[in-house]
XYZ file of N, CA and C in Angstrom:
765
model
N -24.845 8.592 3.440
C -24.699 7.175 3.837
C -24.349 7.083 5.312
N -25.297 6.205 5.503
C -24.784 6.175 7.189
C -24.390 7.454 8.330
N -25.491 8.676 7.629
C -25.248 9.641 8.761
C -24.062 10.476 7.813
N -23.415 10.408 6.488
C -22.620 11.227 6.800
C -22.643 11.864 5.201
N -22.723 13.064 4.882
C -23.155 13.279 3.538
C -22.097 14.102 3.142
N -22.278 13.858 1.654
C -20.728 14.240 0.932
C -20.709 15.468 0.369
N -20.055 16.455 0.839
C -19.974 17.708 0.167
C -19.494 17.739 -0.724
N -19.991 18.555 -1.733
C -19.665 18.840 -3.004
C -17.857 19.330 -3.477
N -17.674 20.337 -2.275
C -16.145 20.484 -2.503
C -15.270 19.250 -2.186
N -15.945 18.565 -1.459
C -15.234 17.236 -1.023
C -13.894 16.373 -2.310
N -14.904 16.395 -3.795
C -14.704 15.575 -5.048
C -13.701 15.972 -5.752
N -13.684 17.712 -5.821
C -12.136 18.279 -6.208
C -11.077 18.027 -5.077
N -11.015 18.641 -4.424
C -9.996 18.225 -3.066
C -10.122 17.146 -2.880
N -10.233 15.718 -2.812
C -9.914 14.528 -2.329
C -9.301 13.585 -4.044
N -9.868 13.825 -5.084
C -9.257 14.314 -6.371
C -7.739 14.300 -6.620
N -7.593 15.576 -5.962
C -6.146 15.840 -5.579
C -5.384 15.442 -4.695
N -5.634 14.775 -3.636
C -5.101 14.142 -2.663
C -4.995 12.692 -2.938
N -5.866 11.981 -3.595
C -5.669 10.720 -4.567
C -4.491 10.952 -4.997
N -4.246 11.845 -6.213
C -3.527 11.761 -7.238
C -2.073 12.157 -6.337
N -1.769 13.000 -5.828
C -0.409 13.077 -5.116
C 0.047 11.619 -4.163
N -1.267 10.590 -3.344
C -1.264 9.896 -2.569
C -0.964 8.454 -3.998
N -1.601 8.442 -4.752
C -1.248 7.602 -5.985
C 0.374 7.766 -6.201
N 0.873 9.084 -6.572
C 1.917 9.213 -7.387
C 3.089 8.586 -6.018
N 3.152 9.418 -4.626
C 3.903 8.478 -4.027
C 3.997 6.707 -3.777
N 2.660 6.495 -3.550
C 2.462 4.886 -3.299
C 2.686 4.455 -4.340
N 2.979 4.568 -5.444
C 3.413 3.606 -6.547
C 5.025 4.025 -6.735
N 5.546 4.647 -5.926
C 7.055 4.641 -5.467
C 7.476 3.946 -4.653
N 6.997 4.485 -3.117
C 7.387 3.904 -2.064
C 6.495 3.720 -1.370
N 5.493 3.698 -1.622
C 4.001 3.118 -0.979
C 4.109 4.121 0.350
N 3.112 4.137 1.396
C 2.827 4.362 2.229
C 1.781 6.145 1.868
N 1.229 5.831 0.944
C -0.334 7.032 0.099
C -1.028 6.946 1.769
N -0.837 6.031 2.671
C -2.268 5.838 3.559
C -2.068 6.705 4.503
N -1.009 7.205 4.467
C -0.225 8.291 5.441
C -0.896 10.036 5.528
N -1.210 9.907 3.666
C -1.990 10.882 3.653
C -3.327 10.892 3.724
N -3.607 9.939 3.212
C -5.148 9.963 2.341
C -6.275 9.292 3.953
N -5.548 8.405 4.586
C -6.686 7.815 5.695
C -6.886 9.207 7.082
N -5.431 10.317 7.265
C -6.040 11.040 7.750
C -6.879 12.407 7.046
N -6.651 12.698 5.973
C -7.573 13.124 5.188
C -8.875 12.758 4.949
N -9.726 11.423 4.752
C -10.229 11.111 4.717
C -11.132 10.919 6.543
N -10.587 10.908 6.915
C -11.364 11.065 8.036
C -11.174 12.623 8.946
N -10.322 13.334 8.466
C -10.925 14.943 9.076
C -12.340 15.449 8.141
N -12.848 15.081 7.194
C -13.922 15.127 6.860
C -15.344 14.689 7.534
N -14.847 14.138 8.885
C -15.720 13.848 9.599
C -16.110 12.255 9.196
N -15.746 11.418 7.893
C -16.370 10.544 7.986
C -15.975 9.319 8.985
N -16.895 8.552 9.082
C -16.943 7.408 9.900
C -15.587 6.273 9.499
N -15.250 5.860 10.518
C -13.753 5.087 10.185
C -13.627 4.168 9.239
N -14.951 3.382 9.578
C -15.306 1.830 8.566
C -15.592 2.417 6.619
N -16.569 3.729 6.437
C -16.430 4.259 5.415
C -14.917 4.780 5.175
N -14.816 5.684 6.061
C -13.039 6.007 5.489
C -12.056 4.893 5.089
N -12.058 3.500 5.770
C -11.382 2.552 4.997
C -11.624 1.594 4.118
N -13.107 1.629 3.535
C -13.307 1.261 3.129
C -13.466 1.900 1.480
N -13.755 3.072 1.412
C -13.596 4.278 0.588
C -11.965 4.386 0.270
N -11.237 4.545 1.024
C -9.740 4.640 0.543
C -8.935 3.164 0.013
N -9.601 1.853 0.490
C -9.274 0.772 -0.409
C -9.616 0.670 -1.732
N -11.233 1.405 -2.295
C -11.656 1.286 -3.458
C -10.620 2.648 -4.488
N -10.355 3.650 -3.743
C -9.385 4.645 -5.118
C -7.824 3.880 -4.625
N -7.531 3.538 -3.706
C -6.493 2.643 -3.878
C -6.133 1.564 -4.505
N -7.133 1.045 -4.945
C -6.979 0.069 -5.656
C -6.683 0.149 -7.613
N -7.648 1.317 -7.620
C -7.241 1.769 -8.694
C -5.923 2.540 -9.263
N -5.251 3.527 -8.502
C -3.775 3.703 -8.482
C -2.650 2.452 -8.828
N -2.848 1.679 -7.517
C -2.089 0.428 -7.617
C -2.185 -0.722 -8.691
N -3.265 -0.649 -9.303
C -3.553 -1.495 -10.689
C -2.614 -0.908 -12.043
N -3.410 0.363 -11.663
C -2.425 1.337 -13.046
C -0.924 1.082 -12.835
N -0.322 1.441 -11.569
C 1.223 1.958 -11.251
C 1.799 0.040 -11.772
N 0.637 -1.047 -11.063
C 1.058 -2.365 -11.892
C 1.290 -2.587 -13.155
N 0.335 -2.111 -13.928
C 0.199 -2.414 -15.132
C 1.493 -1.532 -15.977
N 1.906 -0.763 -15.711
C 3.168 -0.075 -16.268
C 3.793 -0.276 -16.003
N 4.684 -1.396 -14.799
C 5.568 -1.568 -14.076
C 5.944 -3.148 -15.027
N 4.314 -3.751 -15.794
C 4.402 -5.285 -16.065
C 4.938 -4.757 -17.504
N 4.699 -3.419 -18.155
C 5.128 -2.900 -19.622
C 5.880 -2.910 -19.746
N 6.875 -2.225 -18.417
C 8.498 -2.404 -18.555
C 8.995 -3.215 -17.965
N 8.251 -4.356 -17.976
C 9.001 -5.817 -17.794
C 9.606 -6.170 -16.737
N 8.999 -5.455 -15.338
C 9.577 -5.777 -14.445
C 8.777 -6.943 -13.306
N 7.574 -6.838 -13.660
C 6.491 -7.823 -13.117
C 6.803 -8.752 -13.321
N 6.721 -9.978 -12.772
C 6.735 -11.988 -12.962
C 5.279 -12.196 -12.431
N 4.123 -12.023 -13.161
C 2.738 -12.282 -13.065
C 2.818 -13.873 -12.482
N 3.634 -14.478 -13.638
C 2.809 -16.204 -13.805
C 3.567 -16.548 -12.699
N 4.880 -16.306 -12.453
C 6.060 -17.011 -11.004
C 5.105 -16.190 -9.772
N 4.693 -15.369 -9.519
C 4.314 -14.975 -8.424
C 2.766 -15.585 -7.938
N 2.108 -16.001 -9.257
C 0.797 -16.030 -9.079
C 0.107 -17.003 -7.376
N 0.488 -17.900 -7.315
C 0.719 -18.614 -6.057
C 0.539 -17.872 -4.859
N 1.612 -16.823 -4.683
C 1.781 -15.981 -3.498
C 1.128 -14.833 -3.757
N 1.019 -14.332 -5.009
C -0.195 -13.023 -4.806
C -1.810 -13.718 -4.534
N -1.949 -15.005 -4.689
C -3.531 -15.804 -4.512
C -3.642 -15.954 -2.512
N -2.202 -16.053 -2.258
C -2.610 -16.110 -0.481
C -2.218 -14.831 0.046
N -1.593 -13.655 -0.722
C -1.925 -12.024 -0.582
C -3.658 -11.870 -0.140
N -4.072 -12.568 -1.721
C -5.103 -11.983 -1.246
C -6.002 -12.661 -0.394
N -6.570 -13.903 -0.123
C -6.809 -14.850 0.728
C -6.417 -13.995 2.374
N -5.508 -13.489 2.533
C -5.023 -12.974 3.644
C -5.857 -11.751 3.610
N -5.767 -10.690 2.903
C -6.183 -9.740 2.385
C -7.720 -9.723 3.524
N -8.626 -10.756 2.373
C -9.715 -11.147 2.371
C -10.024 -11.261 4.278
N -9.365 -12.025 4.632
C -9.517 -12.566 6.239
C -9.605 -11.197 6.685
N -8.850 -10.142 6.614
C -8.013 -8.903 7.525
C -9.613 -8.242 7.435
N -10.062 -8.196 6.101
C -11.048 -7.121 6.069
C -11.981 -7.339 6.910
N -12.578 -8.903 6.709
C -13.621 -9.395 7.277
C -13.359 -9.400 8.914
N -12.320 -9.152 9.379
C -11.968 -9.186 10.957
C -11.684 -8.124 11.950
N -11.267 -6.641 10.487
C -11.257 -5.766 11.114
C -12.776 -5.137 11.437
N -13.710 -6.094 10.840
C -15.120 -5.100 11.095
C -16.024 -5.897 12.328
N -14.806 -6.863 12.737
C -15.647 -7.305 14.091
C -14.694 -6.922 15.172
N -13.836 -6.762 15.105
C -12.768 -6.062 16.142
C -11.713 -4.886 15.830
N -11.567 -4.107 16.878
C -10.819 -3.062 16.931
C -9.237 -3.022 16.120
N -8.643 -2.868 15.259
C -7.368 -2.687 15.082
C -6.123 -1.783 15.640
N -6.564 -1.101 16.655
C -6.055 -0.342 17.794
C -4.553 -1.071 18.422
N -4.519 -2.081 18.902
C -3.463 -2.678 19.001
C -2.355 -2.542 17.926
N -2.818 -2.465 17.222
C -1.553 -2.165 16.116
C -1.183 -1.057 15.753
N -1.539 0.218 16.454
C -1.217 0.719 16.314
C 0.368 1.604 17.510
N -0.101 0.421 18.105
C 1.152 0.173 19.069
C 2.451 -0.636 18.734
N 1.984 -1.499 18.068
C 2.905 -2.398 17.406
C 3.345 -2.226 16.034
N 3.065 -1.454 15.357
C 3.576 -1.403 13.761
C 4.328 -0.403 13.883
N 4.502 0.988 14.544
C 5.884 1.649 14.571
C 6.791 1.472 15.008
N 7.102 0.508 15.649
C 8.276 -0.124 15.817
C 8.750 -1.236 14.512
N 7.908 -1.620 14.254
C 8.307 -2.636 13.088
C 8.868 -1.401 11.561
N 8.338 -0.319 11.586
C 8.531 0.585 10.475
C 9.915 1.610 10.824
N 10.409 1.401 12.071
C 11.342 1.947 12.367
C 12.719 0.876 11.890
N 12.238 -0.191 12.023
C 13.081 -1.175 11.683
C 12.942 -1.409 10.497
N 12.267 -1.022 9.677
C 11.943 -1.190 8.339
C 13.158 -0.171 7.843
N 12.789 1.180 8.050
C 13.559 2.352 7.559
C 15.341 1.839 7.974
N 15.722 1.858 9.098
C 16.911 1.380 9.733
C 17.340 0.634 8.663
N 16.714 -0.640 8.319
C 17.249 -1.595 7.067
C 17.546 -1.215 5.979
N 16.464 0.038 5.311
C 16.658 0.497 4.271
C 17.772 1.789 4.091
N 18.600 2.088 5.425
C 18.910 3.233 5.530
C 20.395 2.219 5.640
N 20.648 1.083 5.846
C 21.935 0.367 6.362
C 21.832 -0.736 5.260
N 20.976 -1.553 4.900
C 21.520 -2.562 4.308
C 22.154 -2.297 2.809
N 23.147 -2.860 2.247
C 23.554 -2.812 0.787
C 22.984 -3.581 -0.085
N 21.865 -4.160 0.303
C 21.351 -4.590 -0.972
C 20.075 -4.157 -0.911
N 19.755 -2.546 -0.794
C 19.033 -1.850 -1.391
C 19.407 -1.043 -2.810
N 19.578 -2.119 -3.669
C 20.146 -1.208 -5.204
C 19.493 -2.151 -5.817
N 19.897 -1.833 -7.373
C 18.669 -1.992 -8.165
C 19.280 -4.121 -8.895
N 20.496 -4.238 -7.681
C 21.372 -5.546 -8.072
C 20.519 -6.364 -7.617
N 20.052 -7.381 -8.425
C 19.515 -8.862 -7.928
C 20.321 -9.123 -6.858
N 19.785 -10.081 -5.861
C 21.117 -10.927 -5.399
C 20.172 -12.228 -4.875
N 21.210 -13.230 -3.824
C 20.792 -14.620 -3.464
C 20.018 -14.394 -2.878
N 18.785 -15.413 -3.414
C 17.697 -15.155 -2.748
C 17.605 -16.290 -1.130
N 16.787 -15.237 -0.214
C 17.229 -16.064 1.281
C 15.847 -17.683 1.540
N 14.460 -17.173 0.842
C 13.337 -18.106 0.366
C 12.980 -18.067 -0.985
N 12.999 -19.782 -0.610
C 12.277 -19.951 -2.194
C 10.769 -19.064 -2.505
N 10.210 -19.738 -3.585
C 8.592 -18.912 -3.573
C 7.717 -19.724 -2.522
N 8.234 -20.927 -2.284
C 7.357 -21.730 -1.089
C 7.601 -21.059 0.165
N 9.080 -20.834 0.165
C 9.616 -20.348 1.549
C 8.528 -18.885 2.049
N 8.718 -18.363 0.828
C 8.155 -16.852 0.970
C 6.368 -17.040 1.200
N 5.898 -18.111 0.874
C 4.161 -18.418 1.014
C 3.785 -17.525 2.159
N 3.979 -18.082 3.661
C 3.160 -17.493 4.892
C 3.874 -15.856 5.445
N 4.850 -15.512 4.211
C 4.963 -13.717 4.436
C 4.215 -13.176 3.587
N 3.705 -14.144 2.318
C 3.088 -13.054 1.735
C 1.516 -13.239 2.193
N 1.039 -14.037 2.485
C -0.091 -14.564 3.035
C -0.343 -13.566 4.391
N 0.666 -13.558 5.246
C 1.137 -12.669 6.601
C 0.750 -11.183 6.506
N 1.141 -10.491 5.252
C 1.185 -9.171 4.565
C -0.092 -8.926 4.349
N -0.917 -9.754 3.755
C -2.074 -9.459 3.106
C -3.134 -9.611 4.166
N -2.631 -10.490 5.072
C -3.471 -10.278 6.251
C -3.500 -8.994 7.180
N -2.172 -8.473 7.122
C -2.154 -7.063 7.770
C -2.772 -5.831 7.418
N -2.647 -6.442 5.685
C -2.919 -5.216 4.830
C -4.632 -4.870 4.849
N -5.594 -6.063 5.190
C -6.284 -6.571 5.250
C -7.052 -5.469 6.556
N -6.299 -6.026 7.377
C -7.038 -5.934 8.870
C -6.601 -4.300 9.299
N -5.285 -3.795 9.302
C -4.980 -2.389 9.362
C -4.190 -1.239 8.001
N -3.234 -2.038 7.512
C -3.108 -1.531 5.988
C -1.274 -0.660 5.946
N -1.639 0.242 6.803
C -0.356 1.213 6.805
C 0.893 0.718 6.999
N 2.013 0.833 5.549
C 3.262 0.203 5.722
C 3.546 -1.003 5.070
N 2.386 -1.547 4.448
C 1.873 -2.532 3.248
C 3.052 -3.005 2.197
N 3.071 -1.474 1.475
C 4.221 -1.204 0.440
C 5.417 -1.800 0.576
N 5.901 -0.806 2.085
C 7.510 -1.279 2.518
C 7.637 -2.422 3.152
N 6.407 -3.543 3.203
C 7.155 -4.382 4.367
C 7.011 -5.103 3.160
N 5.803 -5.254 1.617
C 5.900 -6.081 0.672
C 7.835 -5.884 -0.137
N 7.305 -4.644 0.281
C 9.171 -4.191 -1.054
C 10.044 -4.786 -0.162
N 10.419 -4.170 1.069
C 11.506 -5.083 1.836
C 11.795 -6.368 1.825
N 10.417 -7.329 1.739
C 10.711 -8.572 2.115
C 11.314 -8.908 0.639
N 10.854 -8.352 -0.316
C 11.322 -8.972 -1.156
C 12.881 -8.732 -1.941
N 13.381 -7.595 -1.302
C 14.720 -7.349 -1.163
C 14.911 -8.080 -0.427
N 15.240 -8.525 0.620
C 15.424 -9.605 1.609
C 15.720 -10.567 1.845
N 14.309 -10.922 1.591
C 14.310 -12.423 1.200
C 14.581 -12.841 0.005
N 13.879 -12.152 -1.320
C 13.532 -12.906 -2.641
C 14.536 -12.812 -3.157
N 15.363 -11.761 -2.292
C 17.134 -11.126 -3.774
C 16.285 -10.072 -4.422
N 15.521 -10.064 -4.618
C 15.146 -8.813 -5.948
C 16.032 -7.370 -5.893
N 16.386 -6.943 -6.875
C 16.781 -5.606 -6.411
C 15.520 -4.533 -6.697
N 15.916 -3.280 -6.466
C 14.820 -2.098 -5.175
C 14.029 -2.327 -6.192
N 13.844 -1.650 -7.478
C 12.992 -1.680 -8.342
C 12.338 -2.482 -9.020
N 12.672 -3.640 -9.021
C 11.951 -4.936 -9.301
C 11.016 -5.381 -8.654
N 12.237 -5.352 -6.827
C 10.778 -5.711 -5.881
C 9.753 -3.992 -5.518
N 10.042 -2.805 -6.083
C 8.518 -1.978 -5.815
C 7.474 -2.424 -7.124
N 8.073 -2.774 -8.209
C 7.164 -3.462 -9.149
C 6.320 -4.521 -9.024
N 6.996 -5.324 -8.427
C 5.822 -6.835 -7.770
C 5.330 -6.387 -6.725
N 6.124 -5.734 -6.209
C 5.179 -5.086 -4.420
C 3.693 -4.569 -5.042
N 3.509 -4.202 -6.170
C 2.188 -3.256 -6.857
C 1.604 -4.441 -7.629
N 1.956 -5.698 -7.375
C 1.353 -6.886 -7.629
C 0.480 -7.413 -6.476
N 1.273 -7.167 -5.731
C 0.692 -7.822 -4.261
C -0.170 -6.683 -3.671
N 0.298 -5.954 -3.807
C -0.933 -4.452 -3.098
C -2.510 -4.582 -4.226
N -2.220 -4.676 -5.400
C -3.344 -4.689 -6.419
C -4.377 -5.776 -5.604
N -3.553 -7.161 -5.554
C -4.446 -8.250 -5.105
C -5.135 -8.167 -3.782
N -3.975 -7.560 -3.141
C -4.521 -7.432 -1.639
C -5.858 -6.386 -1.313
N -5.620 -5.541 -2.286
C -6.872 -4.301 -1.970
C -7.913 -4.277 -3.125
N -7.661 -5.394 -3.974
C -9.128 -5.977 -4.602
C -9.711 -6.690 -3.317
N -9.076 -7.727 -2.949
C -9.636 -8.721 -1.689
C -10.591 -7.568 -0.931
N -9.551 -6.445 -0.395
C -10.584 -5.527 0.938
C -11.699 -4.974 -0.043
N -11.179 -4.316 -0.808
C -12.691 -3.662 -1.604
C -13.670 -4.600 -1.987
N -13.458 -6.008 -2.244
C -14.924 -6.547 -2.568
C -15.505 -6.957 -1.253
N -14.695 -7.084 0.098
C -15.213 -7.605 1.357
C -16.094 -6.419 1.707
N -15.215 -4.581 1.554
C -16.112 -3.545 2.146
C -17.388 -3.013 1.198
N -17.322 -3.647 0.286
C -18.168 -3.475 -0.778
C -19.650 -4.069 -0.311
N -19.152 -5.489 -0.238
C -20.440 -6.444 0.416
C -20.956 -6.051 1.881
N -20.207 -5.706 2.481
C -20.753 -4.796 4.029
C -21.071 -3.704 3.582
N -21.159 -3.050 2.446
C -21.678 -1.833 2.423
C -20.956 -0.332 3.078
N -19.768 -0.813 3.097
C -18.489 0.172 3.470
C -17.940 1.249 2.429
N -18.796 1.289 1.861
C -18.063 2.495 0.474
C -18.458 3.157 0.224
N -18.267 4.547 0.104
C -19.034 5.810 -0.951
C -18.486 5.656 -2.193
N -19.245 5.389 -2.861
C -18.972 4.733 -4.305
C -18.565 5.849 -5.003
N -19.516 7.361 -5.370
C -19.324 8.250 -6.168
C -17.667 8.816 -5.848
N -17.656 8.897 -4.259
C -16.204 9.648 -3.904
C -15.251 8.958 -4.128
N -15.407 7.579 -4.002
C -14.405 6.894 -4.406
C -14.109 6.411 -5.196
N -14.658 6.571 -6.736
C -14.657 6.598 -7.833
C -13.755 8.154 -8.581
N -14.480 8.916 -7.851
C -13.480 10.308 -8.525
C -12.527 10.291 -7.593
N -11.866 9.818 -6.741
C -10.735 9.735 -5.688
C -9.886 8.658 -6.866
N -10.787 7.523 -7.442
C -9.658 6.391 -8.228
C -9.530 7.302 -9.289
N -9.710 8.023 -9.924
C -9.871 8.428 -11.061
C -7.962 9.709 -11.104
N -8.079 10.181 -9.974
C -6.638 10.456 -9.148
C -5.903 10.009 -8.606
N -6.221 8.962 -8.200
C -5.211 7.439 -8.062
C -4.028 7.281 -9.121
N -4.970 6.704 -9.687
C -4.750 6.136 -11.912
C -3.863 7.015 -12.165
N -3.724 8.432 -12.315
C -3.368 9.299 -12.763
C -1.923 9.578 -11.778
N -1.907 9.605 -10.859
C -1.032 9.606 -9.922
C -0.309 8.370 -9.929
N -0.647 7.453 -9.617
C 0.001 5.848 -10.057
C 0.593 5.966 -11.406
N 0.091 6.217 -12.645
C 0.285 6.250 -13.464
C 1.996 7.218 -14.153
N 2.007 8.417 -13.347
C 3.393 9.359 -13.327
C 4.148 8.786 -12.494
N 3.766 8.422 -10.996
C 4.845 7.827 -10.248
C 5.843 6.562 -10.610
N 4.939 5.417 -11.014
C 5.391 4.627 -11.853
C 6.564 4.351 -12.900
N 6.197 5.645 -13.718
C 7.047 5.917 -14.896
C 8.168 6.743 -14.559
N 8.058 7.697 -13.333
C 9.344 8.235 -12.862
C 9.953 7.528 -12.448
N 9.490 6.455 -11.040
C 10.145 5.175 -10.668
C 11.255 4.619 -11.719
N 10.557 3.711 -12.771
C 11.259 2.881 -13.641
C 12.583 4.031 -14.561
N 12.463 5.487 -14.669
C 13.137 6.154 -15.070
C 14.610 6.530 -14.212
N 13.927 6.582 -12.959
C 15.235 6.940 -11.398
C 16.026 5.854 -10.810
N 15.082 4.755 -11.154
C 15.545 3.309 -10.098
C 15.877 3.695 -8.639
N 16.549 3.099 -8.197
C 17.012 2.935 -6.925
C 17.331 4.134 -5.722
N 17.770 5.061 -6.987
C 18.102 6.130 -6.230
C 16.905 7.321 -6.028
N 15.607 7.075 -6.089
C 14.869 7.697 -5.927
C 14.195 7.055 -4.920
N 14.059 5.806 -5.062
C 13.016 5.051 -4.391
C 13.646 4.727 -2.962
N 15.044 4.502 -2.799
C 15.051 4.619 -1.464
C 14.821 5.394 -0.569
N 15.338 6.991 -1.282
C 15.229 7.712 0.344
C 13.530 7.506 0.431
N 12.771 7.928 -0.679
C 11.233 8.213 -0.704
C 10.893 7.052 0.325
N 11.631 5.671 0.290
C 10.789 4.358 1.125
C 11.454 4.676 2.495
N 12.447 5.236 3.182
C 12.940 5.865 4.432
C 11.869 7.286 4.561
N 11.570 7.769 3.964
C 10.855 8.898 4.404
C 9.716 8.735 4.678
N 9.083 7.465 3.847
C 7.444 7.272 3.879
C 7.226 6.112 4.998
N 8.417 5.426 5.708
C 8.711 4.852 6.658
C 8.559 5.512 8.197
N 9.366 6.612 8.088
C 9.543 7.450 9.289
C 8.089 8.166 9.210
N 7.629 8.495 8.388
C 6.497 9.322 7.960
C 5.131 8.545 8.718
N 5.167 7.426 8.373
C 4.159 6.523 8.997
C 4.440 5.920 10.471
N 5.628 5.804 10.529
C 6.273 6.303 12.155
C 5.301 6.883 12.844
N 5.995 7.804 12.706
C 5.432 9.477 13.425
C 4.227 9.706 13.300
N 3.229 9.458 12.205
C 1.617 10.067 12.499
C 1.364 8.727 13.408
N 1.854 7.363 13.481
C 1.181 6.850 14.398
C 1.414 6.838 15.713
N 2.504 7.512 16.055
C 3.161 7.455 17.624
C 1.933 8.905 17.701
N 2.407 9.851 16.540
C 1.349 11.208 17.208
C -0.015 10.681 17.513
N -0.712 9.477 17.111
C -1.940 9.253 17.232
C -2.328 8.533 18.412
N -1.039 8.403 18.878
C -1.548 7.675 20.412
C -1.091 8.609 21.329
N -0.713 10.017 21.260
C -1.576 11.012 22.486
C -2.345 11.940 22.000
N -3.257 11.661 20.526
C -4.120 12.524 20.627
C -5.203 11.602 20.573
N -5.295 10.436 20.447
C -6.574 9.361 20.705
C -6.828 9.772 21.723
């Protein structure tokens, strides 16, 4: 496709990099840390590489949802509102990153993820305690709308800025809000996959056996999550914070 053909060893090894990139992102999100530079030391083209890693992403994040709504930690029908301008946002990001560069942000989002981690490394209401919430669900409309537009247009850090805000703002405690956070990631990266779908942005076969290690990975992370609560999921959301830090500061002196 487009100049760039898929090796056969490609399907086991990327397989496996799904499924480890699944099992973290349905913890503490930030899978894109691994899987988008993986996906492109294979040589492929950037617009396939993100467009290919939204379609097995999407499948992880559905699964790691759907077990998260079993153990009753999802609010489908209260959220529905704000996961509809997730994806609406979503939708815009995709369609905008394929007429302009997303390069700029990559100047600007490690600083915002440094401040992300900092919060999660200092504030006390990272535990698994509800508390007062700072926006209503109206209040919260143009962050989650905001998110899905980012998630949309560049992607990395998705997880923690959905989980944070909603510690934050919503009151949720940690594990509640990584459970709806896999509400809002589901919606948001259906939106990109049907936009890169219609541009013709996908290797379908690879990214089909890439979801297929998603699922499976989403699927364990999930269930360890809801088993550890709080005390797993924070350091993992400080590490996958700093983590996404650092490959992007490294990527602006080896660009």
């Amino acid at each position: 496709m487009e100049g760039f053909e898929v090796a056969a060893w490609l399907f086991p090894v990327m397989f496996a990099v799904a499924m480890f990139t699944g099992f973290v992102d349905s913890i503490a999100g930030g899978g894109g840390l691994v899987m988008m530079p993986a996906l492109l030391a294979t040589g492929m083209p950037p617009h396939l590489a993100l467009g290919t890693n939204k379609l097995q992403s999407v499948f992880g994040t559905s699964m790691a949802c759907r077990n998260y709504w079993k153990g009753g930690l999802v609010q489908v029908r209260e959220n529905l509102p704000l996961v509809a301008l997730a994806f609406a946002g979503a939708a815009g990001g995709s369609l905008l990153v394929q007429q302009i560069s997303p390069g700029v942000l990559t100047y600007i989002v490690p600083v915002f993820l440094l401040l992300l981690a900092g919060y999660v490394i200092f504030s006390p209401s990272m535990t698994d305690v509800d508390a007062q919430e700072r926006l209503t669900r109206r209040g919260y409309a143009p962050v989650a709308g905001g998110i899905g537009l980012y998630d949309g247009f560049f992607g990395p850090g998705t997880g923690q800025f959905f989980t944070a805000s909603l510690v934050g703002l919503r009151g949720h405690g940690l594990t509640r809000a990584t459970a709806n956070t896999k509400l809002f990631n589901a919606a948001t990266n259906w939106a990109a996959v049907i936009v890169f779908a219609l541009g013709g942005k996908i290797i379908w076969l690879l990214g089909l056996t890439m979801a297929a290690g998603a699922m499976l990975g989403g699927y364990l992370g999930s269930h360890f999550a809801m088993r550890h609560g709080a005390r797993v999921i924070r350091p993992l959301m400080i590490i996958a914070s700093l983590g996404l830090t650092g490959r992007l500061i490294w990527g602006w002196f080896t660009s």
